[in-house]
Amino acid sequence: MRKVIASTYTTLDGFIDDPHLWSMQHNSQDAMAYAFAMTTGCDALLLGRVTYEGMAQAWPNMGGNPYADHVNAMTKYVVASRPVDTGAWDPTVVIPGDDLAAQVAKLKEEDGKDILIWGNGRLTDDLARHGLLDEYKVWIYPVLKGEGEPLFRPGSVTGVELADSTAFDSGVVVLTYRPTGV
């Protein structure tokens, strides 16, 4: 069965917004190799509408390297309750918000590699609540931001257990947790 993996960047003080402003200077070769292995171990992206629309503005213009080429070739599943421009970043399939649990359960049963989520929000909360999220990969960056969008919200209630931890030369640490539902 395919796993659904939520991978998100956070500052040490727990904020996730505007990672392009605080994460890039902490990229190291070992972290990039980890990201590449994780991403190429997946053949689908599952994204909320807002994340999809932001990514669809940038990613189709990237390419010419194995990472970007793989990401652009992956099927993107966007969860939305209103219309989405699926032609902005092919191939894209819309999952209606009210059918999220059933559609993701079907995707997990299909043949293929794992399914990757970029970010952490209502989508990951809903999947965890339905027992469909298999891993949180929380990339903790050595940055104190002071304010912003928090990694988790009041509705992000679930138990987790530490499955793995990886530290990189840059000071970034990836903590992998599995939801326990408790």
Backbone as JSON Lines, residues from 0, in Angstrom:
{"i":0,"aa":"M","n":[0.84,-1.18,0.0],"ca":[0.0,0.0,0.0],"c":[0.88,1.25,0.0]}
{"i":1,"aa":"R","n":[0.48,2.23,-0.78],"ca":[1.21,3.5,-0.85],"c":[1.05,4.28,0.45]}
{"i":2,"aa":"K","n":[2.09,5.0,0.82],"ca":[2.03,5.88,1.98],"c":[1.74,7.31,1.53]}
{"i":3,"aa":"V","n":[1.07,8.05,2.4],"ca":[0.88,9.48,2.21],"c":[1.83,10.17,3.2]}
{"i":4,"aa":"I","n":[2.75,10.97,2.66],"ca":[3.8,11.61,3.44],"c":[3.65,13.13,3.33]}
{"i":5,"aa":"A","n":[3.49,13.78,4.47],"ca":[3.42,15.24,4.5],"c":[4.8,15.77,4.87]}
{"i":6,"aa":"S","n":[5.4,16.54,3.98],"ca":[6.73,17.11,4.21],"c":[6.59,18.61,4.26]}
{"i":7,"aa":"T","n":[7.06,19.2,5.36],"ca":[6.95,20.64,5.48],"c":[8.16,21.23,6.19]}
{"i":8,"aa":"Y","n":[8.49,22.44,5.81],"ca":[9.57,23.19,6.43],"c":[8.99,24.04,7.55]}
{"i":9,"aa":"T","n":[9.72,24.12,8.66],"ca":[9.31,24.99,9.75],"c":[10.54,25.63,10.37]}
{"i":10,"aa":"T","n":[10.34,26.81,10.93],"ca":[11.4,27.43,11.71],"c":[11.45,26.73,13.07]}
{"i":11,"aa":"L","n":[12.52,26.95,13.8],"ca":[12.66,26.34,15.12],"c":[11.52,26.75,16.04]}
{"i":12,"aa":"D","n":[11.0,27.97,15.85],"ca":[9.88,28.41,16.68],"c":[8.52,28.09,16.09]}
{"i":13,"aa":"G","n":[8.49,27.23,15.05],"ca":[7.23,26.64,14.61],"c":[6.42,27.39,13.58]}
{"i":14,"aa":"F","n":[7.04,28.18,12.72],"ca":[6.3,28.9,11.69],"c":[6.67,28.39,10.29]}
{"i":15,"aa":"I","n":[5.66,28.32,9.41],"ca":[5.85,27.68,8.11],"c":[5.71,28.62,6.91]}
{"i":16,"aa":"D","n":[5.25,29.83,7.12],"ca":[5.01,30.71,5.98],"c":[6.31,31.29,5.42]}
{"i":17,"aa":"D","n":[6.27,31.58,4.14],"ca":[7.38,32.2,3.4],"c":[8.71,31.46,3.54]}
{"i":18,"aa":"P","n":[8.72,30.14,3.36],"ca":[9.98,29.41,3.54],"c":[11.08,29.85,2.56]}
{"i":19,"aa":"H","n":[10.69,30.41,1.42],"ca":[11.7,30.88,0.46],"c":[12.54,32.02,1.04]}
{"i":20,"aa":"L","n":[12.04,32.68,2.07],"ca":[12.76,33.8,2.68],"c":[13.77,33.34,3.74]}
{"i":21,"aa":"W","n":[13.58,32.14,4.32],"ca":[14.44,31.74,5.42],"c":[15.07,30.34,5.29]}
{"i":22,"aa":"S","n":[14.69,29.59,4.27],"ca":[15.21,28.22,4.2],"c":[16.4,28.05,3.24]}
{"i":23,"aa":"M","n":[16.44,28.81,2.19],"ca":[17.4,28.55,1.11],"c":[18.86,28.6,1.57]}
{"i":24,"aa":"Q","n":[19.19,29.5,2.47],"ca":[20.58,29.61,2.9],"c":[21.03,28.42,3.76]}
{"i":25,"aa":"H","n":[20.09,27.54,4.11],"ca":[20.42,26.37,4.92],"c":[20.4,25.08,4.12]}
{"i":26,"aa":"N","n":[20.32,25.18,2.8],"ca":[20.39,23.98,1.96],"c":[21.83,23.47,1.95]}
{"i":27,"aa":"S","n":[21.98,22.2,2.14],"ca":[23.3,21.57,2.07],"c":[23.19,20.36,1.15]}
{"i":28,"aa":"Q","n":[24.33,19.88,0.7],"ca":[24.32,18.74,-0.23],"c":[23.61,17.54,0.37]}
{"i":29,"aa":"D","n":[23.84,17.25,1.65],"ca":[23.21,16.08,2.27],"c":[21.7,16.27,2.4]}
{"i":30,"aa":"A","n":[21.25,17.48,2.69],"ca":[19.81,17.75,2.77],"c":[19.16,17.64,1.4]}
{"i":31,"aa":"M","n":[19.84,18.15,0.39],"ca":[19.3,18.08,-0.96],"c":[19.23,16.64,-1.46]}
{"i":32,"aa":"A","n":[20.21,15.82,-1.11],"ca":[20.18,14.4,-1.48],"c":[19.01,13.69,-0.8]}
{"i":33,"aa":"Y","n":[18.75,14.03,0.46],"ca":[17.62,13.46,1.2],"c":[16.3,13.86,0.52]}
{"i":34,"aa":"A","n":[16.16,15.15,0.19],"ca":[14.94,15.64,-0.47],"c":[14.74,14.96,-1.82]}
{"i":35,"aa":"F","n":[15.82,14.78,-2.55],"ca":[15.73,14.14,-3.86],"c":[15.27,12.69,-3.71]}
{"i":36,"aa":"A","n":[15.86,11.95,-2.79],"ca":[15.48,10.55,-2.57],"c":[14.03,10.45,-2.12]}
{"i":37,"aa":"M","n":[13.6,11.34,-1.21],"ca":[12.22,11.33,-0.74],"c":[11.27,11.61,-1.91]}
{"i":38,"aa":"T","n":[11.57,12.62,-2.69],"ca":[10.67,13.03,-3.77],"c":[10.61,11.99,-4.88]}
{"i":39,"aa":"T","n":[11.74,11.43,-5.25],"ca":[11.72,10.43,-6.33],"c":[11.15,9.09,-5.84]}
{"i":40,"aa":"G","n":[10.99,8.94,-4.53],"ca":[10.31,7.77,-3.99],"c":[8.79,7.91,-4.05]}
{"i":41,"aa":"C","n":[8.34,9.04,-4.58],"ca":[6.91,9.33,-4.72],"c":[6.61,9.56,-6.21]}
{"i":42,"aa":"D","n":[5.38,9.23,-6.6],"ca":[5.0,9.5,-7.99],"c":[3.73,10.34,-8.09]}
{"i":43,"aa":"A","n":[3.33,10.92,-6.96],"ca":[2.15,11.78,-6.95],"c":[2.31,12.85,-5.89]}
{"i":44,"aa":"L","n":[1.8,14.03,-6.18],"ca":[1.71,15.12,-5.21],"c":[0.25,15.32,-4.86]}
{"i":45,"aa":"L","n":[-0.04,15.46,-3.59],"ca":[-1.39,15.75,-3.11],"c":[-1.32,17.11,-2.44]}
{"i":46,"aa":"L","n":[-2.07,18.06,-2.97],"ca":[-1.97,19.44,-2.52],"c":[-3.34,20.05,-2.3]}
{"i":47,"aa":"G","n":[-3.42,20.96,-1.33],"ca":[-4.61,21.78,-1.19],"c":[-4.64,22.8,-2.31]}
{"i":48,"aa":"R","n":[-5.78,23.4,-2.53],"ca":[-5.95,24.33,-3.64],"c":[-4.99,25.52,-3.56]}
{"i":49,"aa":"V","n":[-4.86,26.13,-2.39],"ca":[-4.02,27.32,-2.26],"c":[-2.56,26.97,-2.55]}
{"i":50,"aa":"T","n":[-2.08,25.87,-1.99],"ca":[-0.7,25.45,-2.25],"c":[-0.51,25.13,-3.73]}
{"i":51,"aa":"Y","n":[-1.47,24.4,-4.3],"ca":[-1.38,24.06,-5.72],"c":[-1.28,25.32,-6.58]}
{"i":52,"aa":"E","n":[-2.16,26.28,-6.33],"ca":[-2.17,27.48,-7.17],"c":[-0.85,28.25,-7.07]}
{"i":53,"aa":"G","n":[-0.26,28.28,-5.88],"ca":[1.03,28.94,-5.73],"c":[2.14,28.19,-6.45]}
{"i":54,"aa":"M","n":[2.15,26.88,-6.29],"ca":[3.19,26.06,-6.92],"c":[3.03,26.04,-8.45]}
{"i":55,"aa":"A","n":[1.79,26.07,-8.93],"ca":[1.52,26.02,-10.36],"c":[2.01,27.28,-11.07]}
{"i":56,"aa":"Q","n":[2.24,28.34,-10.33],"ca":[2.79,29.56,-10.93],"c":[4.28,29.45,-11.17]}
{"i":57,"aa":"A","n":[4.96,28.63,-10.37],"ca":[6.42,28.58,-10.45],"c":[6.96,27.31,-11.1]}
{"i":58,"aa":"W","n":[6.46,26.16,-10.69],"ca":[7.08,24.89,-11.09],"c":[7.06,24.6,-12.58]}
{"i":59,"aa":"P","n":[6.02,24.9,-13.33],"ca":[6.06,24.6,-14.76],"c":[7.21,25.31,-15.48]}
{"i":60,"aa":"N","n":[7.71,26.39,-14.9],"ca":[8.82,27.14,-15.51],"c":[10.19,26.62,-15.09]}
{"i":61,"aa":"M","n":[10.19,25.65,-14.19],"ca":[11.44,25.05,-13.74],"c":[11.66,23.76,-14.51]}
{"i":62,"aa":"G","n":[12.85,23.36,-14.61],"ca":[13.16,22.12,-15.31],"c":[14.62,22.08,-15.68]}
{"i":63,"aa":"G","n":[14.99,21.01,-16.35],"ca":[16.37,20.89,-16.76],"c":[17.26,20.27,-15.71]}
{"i":64,"aa":"N","n":[16.66,19.83,-14.61],"ca":[17.42,19.09,-13.61],"c":[16.54,17.92,-13.15]}
{"i":65,"aa":"P","n":[17.12,16.86,-12.67],"ca":[16.34,15.67,-12.33],"c":[15.25,15.91,-11.29]}
{"i":66,"aa":"Y","n":[15.5,16.77,-10.31],"ca":[14.49,17.02,-9.27],"c":[13.26,17.71,-9.86]}
{"i":67,"aa":"A","n":[13.47,18.84,-10.51],"ca":[12.34,19.59,-11.07],"c":[11.64,18.79,-12.16]}
{"i":68,"aa":"D","n":[12.39,18.08,-12.98],"ca":[11.77,17.27,-14.03],"c":[10.87,16.2,-13.42]}
{"i":69,"aa":"H","n":[11.32,15.58,-12.32],"ca":[10.49,14.56,-11.65],"c":[9.22,15.19,-11.08]}
{"i":70,"aa":"V","n":[9.37,16.3,-10.38],"ca":[8.21,16.97,-9.78],"c":[7.21,17.36,-10.86]}
{"i":71,"aa":"N","n":[7.66,17.92,-11.95],"ca":[6.75,18.35,-13.01],"c":[6.07,17.18,-13.7]}
{"i":72,"aa":"A","n":[6.71,16.02,-13.73],"ca":[6.11,14.85,-14.37],"c":[5.12,14.12,-13.47]}
{"i":73,"aa":"M","n":[5.21,14.34,-12.16],"ca":[4.32,13.65,-11.22],"c":[2.87,14.08,-11.45]}
{"i":74,"aa":"T","n":[1.93,13.17,-11.19],"ca":[0.53,13.57,-11.19],"c":[0.27,14.39,-9.94]}
{"i":75,"aa":"K","n":[-0.36,15.54,-10.12],"ca":[-0.73,16.4,-9.02],"c":[-2.22,16.21,-8.74]}
{"i":76,"aa":"Y","n":[-2.54,15.88,-7.51],"ca":[-3.94,15.76,-7.07],"c":[-4.21,16.98,-6.21]}
{"i":77,"aa":"V","n":[-5.13,17.81,-6.65],"ca":[-5.44,19.03,-5.91],"c":[-6.83,18.9,-5.31]}
{"i":78,"aa":"V","n":[-6.9,19.12,-4.0],"ca":[-8.16,19.04,-3.27],"c":[-8.79,20.42,-3.29]}
{"i":79,"aa":"A","n":[-9.99,20.52,-3.85],"ca":[-10.62,21.82,-4.01],"c":[-12.14,21.71,-3.96]}
{"i":80,"aa":"S","n":[-12.73,22.74,-3.41],"ca":[-14.19,22.83,-3.38],"c":[-14.7,23.81,-4.41]}
{"i":81,"aa":"R","n":[-13.8,24.45,-5.14],"ca":[-14.19,25.36,-6.21],"c":[-13.27,25.15,-7.4]}
{"i":82,"aa":"P","n":[-13.58,25.71,-8.54],"ca":[-12.81,25.43,-9.76],"c":[-11.32,25.75,-9.64]}
{"i":83,"aa":"V","n":[-10.53,24.91,-10.31],"ca":[-9.07,25.05,-10.32],"c":[-8.61,24.95,-11.78]}
{"i":84,"aa":"D","n":[-7.62,25.75,-12.15],"ca":[-7.05,25.69,-13.49],"c":[-6.08,24.5,-13.55]}
{"i":85,"aa":"T","n":[-6.59,23.34,-13.95],"ca":[-5.76,22.14,-13.98],"c":[-4.75,22.16,-15.12]}
{"i":86,"aa":"G","n":[-4.95,23.02,-16.09],"ca":[-4.02,23.13,-17.19],"c":[-2.76,23.91,-16.83]}
{"i":87,"aa":"A","n":[-2.76,24.53,-15.65],"ca":[-1.62,25.34,-15.24],"c":[-0.39,24.49,-14.93]}
{"i":88,"aa":"W","n":[-0.61,23.22,-14.57],"ca":[0.52,22.37,-14.18],"c":[0.12,20.93,-14.42]}
{"i":89,"aa":"D","n":[0.36,20.46,-15.63],"ca":[-0.04,19.11,-16.02],"c":[0.95,18.07,-15.52]}
{"i":90,"aa":"P","n":[0.53,16.86,-15.27],"ca":[-0.85,16.41,-15.2],"c":[-1.45,16.7,-13.82]}
{"i":91,"aa":"T","n":[-2.69,17.19,-13.79],"ca":[-3.38,17.52,-12.54],"c":[-4.78,16.93,-12.56]}
{"i":92,"aa":"V","n":[-5.17,16.39,-11.41],"ca":[-6.5,15.82,-11.21],"c":[-7.11,16.5,-9.99]}
{"i":93,"aa":"V","n":[-8.36,16.93,-10.07],"ca":[-9.03,17.57,-8.94],"c":[-9.76,16.51,-8.12]}
{"i":94,"aa":"I","n":[-9.58,16.58,-6.82],"ca":[-10.34,15.76,-5.88],"c":[-11.31,16.71,-5.17]}
{"i":95,"aa":"P","n":[-12.61,16.51,-5.33],"ca":[-13.56,17.38,-4.63],"c":[-13.36,17.29,-3.12]}
{"i":96,"aa":"G","n":[-13.37,18.43,-2.45],"ca":[-13.13,18.46,-1.01],"c":[-14.03,17.55,-0.21]}
{"i":97,"aa":"D","n":[-15.29,17.41,-0.65],"ca":[-16.22,16.56,0.11],"c":[-16.01,15.08,-0.16]}
{"i":98,"aa":"D","n":[-15.1,14.73,-1.06],"ca":[-14.82,13.33,-1.37],"c":[-13.37,12.96,-1.03]}
{"i":99,"aa":"L","n":[-12.71,13.8,-0.23],"ca":[-11.29,13.63,0.06],"c":[-10.97,12.25,0.62]}
{"i":100,"aa":"A","n":[-11.63,11.84,1.68],"ca":[-11.27,10.57,2.34],"c":[-11.43,9.39,1.4]}
{"i":101,"aa":"A","n":[-12.52,9.32,0.68],"ca":[-12.75,8.18,-0.22],"c":[-11.74,8.16,-1.36]}
{"i":102,"aa":"Q","n":[-11.45,9.32,-1.94],"ca":[-10.52,9.38,-3.07],"c":[-9.08,9.06,-2.64]}
{"i":103,"aa":"V","n":[-8.66,9.56,-1.48],"ca":[-7.3,9.28,-1.02],"c":[-7.18,7.81,-0.61]}
{"i":104,"aa":"A","n":[-8.21,7.26,-0.01],"ca":[-8.18,5.83,0.33],"c":[-8.0,5.0,-0.94]}
{"i":105,"aa":"K","n":[-8.68,5.38,-2.03],"ca":[-8.52,4.67,-3.31],"c":[-7.1,4.85,-3.86]}
{"i":106,"aa":"L","n":[-6.57,6.07,-3.8],"ca":[-5.21,6.33,-4.29],"c":[-4.18,5.47,-3.55]}
{"i":107,"aa":"K","n":[-4.36,5.34,-2.25],"ca":[-3.41,4.55,-1.45],"c":[-3.43,3.08,-1.86]}
{"i":108,"aa":"E","n":[-4.56,2.6,-2.34],"ca":[-4.71,1.19,-2.74],"c":[-4.15,0.93,-4.14]}
{"i":109,"aa":"E","n":[-4.02,1.97,-4.95],"ca":[-3.53,1.8,-6.32],"c":[-2.05,1.45,-6.33]}
{"i":110,"aa":"D","n":[-1.62,0.81,-7.41],"ca":[-0.2,0.54,-7.59],"c":[0.53,1.86,-7.78]}
{"i":111,"aa":"G","n":[1.75,1.9,-7.3],"ca":[2.56,3.08,-7.5],"c":[3.45,3.34,-6.31]}
{"i":112,"aa":"K","n":[4.18,4.43,-6.42],"ca":[5.06,4.87,-5.34],"c":[4.24,5.66,-4.33]}
{"i":113,"aa":"D","n":[4.92,6.17,-3.3],"ca":[4.24,6.93,-2.26],"c":[3.69,8.24,-2.81]}
{"i":114,"aa":"I","n":[2.86,8.89,-1.99],"ca":[2.19,10.13,-2.33],"c":[2.72,11.22,-1.4]}
{"i":115,"aa":"L","n":[3.17,12.33,-1.96],"ca":[3.81,13.39,-1.21],"c":[2.89,14.59,-1.08]}
{"i":116,"aa":"I","n":[2.85,15.16,0.11],"ca":[2.15,16.42,0.35],"c":[3.21,17.44,0.72]}
{"i":117,"aa":"W","n":[3.17,18.6,0.09],"ca":[4.03,19.71,0.49],"c":[3.22,20.64,1.36]}
{"i":118,"aa":"G","n":[3.65,20.82,2.58],"ca":[2.96,21.72,3.49],"c":[2.18,20.97,4.54]}
{"i":119,"aa":"N","n":[1.58,21.73,5.42],"ca":[0.86,21.17,6.55],"c":[-0.29,22.12,6.87]}
{"i":120,"aa":"G","n":[-1.51,21.64,6.68],"ca":[-2.66,22.51,6.91],"c":[-3.93,21.69,7.07]}
{"i":121,"aa":"R","n":[-5.02,22.28,6.6],"ca":[-6.31,21.58,6.74],"c":[-6.3,20.23,6.05]}
{"i":122,"aa":"L","n":[-5.61,20.12,4.91],"ca":[-5.55,18.85,4.19],"c":[-4.92,17.77,5.06]}
{"i":123,"aa":"T","n":[-3.76,18.07,5.66],"ca":[-3.11,17.06,6.49],"c":[-3.94,16.77,7.74]}
{"i":124,"aa":"D","n":[-4.58,17.79,8.3],"ca":[-5.46,17.57,9.46],"c":[-6.59,16.61,9.1]}
{"i":125,"aa":"D","n":[-7.24,16.84,7.95],"ca":[-8.34,15.98,7.52],"c":[-7.87,14.55,7.27]}
{"i":126,"aa":"L","n":[-6.71,14.4,6.63],"ca":[-6.2,13.06,6.36],"c":[-5.85,12.34,7.66]}
{"i":127,"aa":"A","n":[-5.22,13.03,8.6],"ca":[-4.89,12.41,9.89],"c":[-6.16,12.0,10.63]}
{"i":128,"aa":"R","n":[-7.16,12.85,10.58],"ca":[-8.44,12.55,11.25],"c":[-9.09,11.29,10.67]}
{"i":129,"aa":"H","n":[-8.88,11.04,9.38],"ca":[-9.45,9.85,8.73],"c":[-8.49,8.66,8.71]}
{"i":130,"aa":"G","n":[-7.35,8.79,9.37],"ca":[-6.39,7.7,9.41],"c":[-5.69,7.45,8.08]}
{"i":131,"aa":"L","n":[-5.59,8.47,7.23],"ca":[-5.01,8.31,5.89],"c":[-3.62,8.93,5.74]}
{"i":132,"aa":"L","n":[-3.15,9.64,6.75],"ca":[-1.82,10.24,6.7],"c":[-0.85,9.28,7.4]}
{"i":133,"aa":"D","n":[0.2,8.91,6.7],"ca":[1.13,7.92,7.23],"c":[2.35,8.52,7.91]}
{"i":134,"aa":"E","n":[2.8,9.68,7.45],"ca":[4.0,10.28,8.03],"c":[3.96,11.8,7.93]}
{"i":135,"aa":"Y","n":[4.48,12.42,8.98],"ca":[4.84,13.84,8.94],"c":[6.36,13.88,8.86]}
{"i":136,"aa":"K","n":[6.92,14.55,7.87],"ca":[8.35,14.83,7.82],"c":[8.49,16.33,8.06]}
{"i":137,"aa":"V","n":[8.93,16.67,9.26],"ca":[9.02,18.06,9.68],"c":[10.49,18.48,9.59]}
{"i":138,"aa":"W","n":[10.76,19.36,8.64],"ca":[12.11,19.88,8.42],"c":[12.27,21.11,9.3]}
{"i":139,"aa":"I","n":[13.05,21.0,10.36],"ca":[13.23,22.11,11.29],"c":[14.5,22.88,10.91]}
{"i":140,"aa":"Y","n":[14.31,24.16,10.59],"ca":[15.4,25.02,10.15],"c":[15.92,25.85,11.32]}
{"i":141,"aa":"P","n":[17.23,26.09,11.37],"ca":[17.81,26.85,12.47],"c":[17.56,28.35,12.3]}
{"i":142,"aa":"V","n":[16.28,28.7,12.4],"ca":[15.83,30.08,12.22],"c":[14.76,30.36,13.27]}
{"i":143,"aa":"L","n":[14.82,31.52,13.89],"ca":[13.75,32.0,14.77],"c":[13.08,33.15,14.04]}
{"i":144,"aa":"K","n":[11.8,32.98,13.74],"ca":[11.08,33.95,12.92],"c":[10.25,34.91,13.79]}
{"i":145,"aa":"G","n":[9.79,34.41,14.93],"ca":[9.06,35.28,15.85],"c":[7.56,35.32,15.66]}
{"i":146,"aa":"E","n":[7.1,35.15,14.43],"ca":[5.66,35.18,14.17],"c":[5.38,34.62,12.78]}
{"i":147,"aa":"G","n":[4.12,34.32,12.53],"ca":[3.73,33.82,11.22],"c":[2.67,32.74,11.34]}
{"i":148,"aa":"E","n":[2.56,31.95,10.28],"ca":[1.59,30.86,10.25],"c":[2.17,29.66,10.99]}
{"i":149,"aa":"P","n":[1.46,29.17,12.01],"ca":[2.01,28.07,12.8],"c":[2.0,26.74,12.05]}
{"i":150,"aa":"L","n":[2.92,25.87,12.44],"ca":[3.02,24.54,11.87],"c":[1.73,23.76,12.07]}
{"i":151,"aa":"F","n":[1.15,23.85,13.25],"ca":[-0.1,23.15,13.54],"c":[-1.14,24.14,14.04]}
{"i":152,"aa":"R","n":[-2.4,23.79,13.87],"ca":[-3.53,24.61,14.26],"c":[-4.28,23.94,15.42]}
{"i":153,"aa":"P","n":[-5.22,24.64,16.06],"ca":[-5.98,24.0,17.14],"c":[-6.67,22.7,16.7]}
{"i":154,"aa":"G","n":[-7.04,22.57,15.44],"ca":[-7.7,21.36,14.94],"c":[-6.75,20.22,14.63]}
{"i":155,"aa":"S","n":[-5.44,20.46,14.78],"ca":[-4.43,19.44,14.46],"c":[-4.23,18.52,15.66]}
{"i":156,"aa":"V","n":[-5.24,17.81,16.03],"ca":[-5.16,16.98,17.23],"c":[-5.03,15.52,16.85]}
{"i":157,"aa":"T","n":[-3.87,14.94,17.14],"ca":[-3.64,13.51,16.96],"c":[-2.37,13.14,17.71]}
{"i":158,"aa":"G","n":[-2.27,11.93,18.13],"ca":[-1.03,11.45,18.72],"c":[-0.04,11.13,17.62]}
{"i":159,"aa":"V","n":[1.24,11.2,17.95],"ca":[2.3,10.86,17.0],"c":[3.4,10.1,17.74]}
{"i":160,"aa":"E","n":[4.15,9.33,16.95],"ca":[5.32,8.67,17.5],"c":[6.5,8.96,16.58]}
{"i":161,"aa":"L","n":[7.67,9.17,17.18],"ca":[8.86,9.45,16.41],"c":[9.29,8.18,15.69]}
{"i":162,"aa":"A","n":[9.46,8.28,14.37],"ca":[9.87,7.13,13.55],"c":[11.33,7.25,13.11]}
{"i":163,"aa":"D","n":[11.83,8.49,12.97],"ca":[13.19,8.67,12.48],"c":[13.6,10.12,12.7]}
{"i":164,"aa":"S","n":[14.9,10.35,12.75],"ca":[15.42,11.71,12.78],"c":[16.71,11.73,11.97]}
{"i":165,"aa":"T","n":[16.88,12.82,11.23],"ca":[18.06,12.97,10.38],"c":[18.56,14.4,10.51]}
{"i":166,"aa":"A","n":[19.84,14.55,10.85],"ca":[20.44,15.88,10.96],"c":[21.38,16.09,9.77]}
{"i":167,"aa":"F","n":[21.39,17.32,9.26],"ca":[22.22,17.66,8.12],"c":[23.33,18.64,8.51]}
{"i":168,"aa":"D","n":[24.34,18.74,7.67],"ca":[25.48,19.6,7.92],"c":[25.08,21.05,8.15]}
{"i":169,"aa":"S","n":[23.99,21.49,7.56],"ca":[23.54,22.88,7.65],"c":[22.85,23.21,8.97]}
{"i":170,"aa":"G","n":[22.6,22.2,9.8],"ca":[21.86,22.43,11.04],"c":[20.38,22.13,10.91]}
{"i":171,"aa":"V","n":[19.92,21.81,9.72],"ca":[18.53,21.4,9.51],"c":[18.37,19.98,10.03]}
{"i":172,"aa":"V","n":[17.24,19.73,10.65],"ca":[16.92,18.4,11.17],"c":[15.56,17.99,10.61]}
{"i":173,"aa":"V","n":[15.44,16.76,10.13],"ca":[14.14,16.24,9.71],"c":[13.69,15.23,10.76]}
{"i":174,"aa":"L","n":[12.53,15.5,11.34],"ca":[11.92,14.58,12.29],"c":[10.74,13.92,11.57]}
{"i":175,"aa":"T","n":[10.74,12.59,11.56],"ca":[9.66,11.85,10.92],"c":[8.78,11.25,12.01]}
{"i":176,"aa":"Y","n":[7.51,11.61,11.97],"ca":[6.54,11.12,12.94],"c":[5.44,10.36,12.23]}
{"i":177,"aa":"R","n":[4.92,9.35,12.87],"ca":[3.76,8.62,12.39],"c":[2.58,8.93,13.29]}
{"i":178,"aa":"P","n":[1.44,9.32,12.71],"ca":[0.26,9.54,13.54],"c":[-0.18,8.25,14.2]}
{"i":179,"aa":"T","n":[-0.56,8.36,15.47],"ca":[-1.08,7.2,16.2],"c":[-2.58,7.31,16.43]}
{"i":180,"aa":"G","n":[-3.13,8.5,16.18],"ca":[-4.56,8.7,16.36],"c":[-4.98,8.82,17.8]}
{"i":181,"aa":"V","n":[-4.04,8.77,18.73],"ca":[-4.37,8.84,20.16],"c":[-4.04,10.2,20.7]}
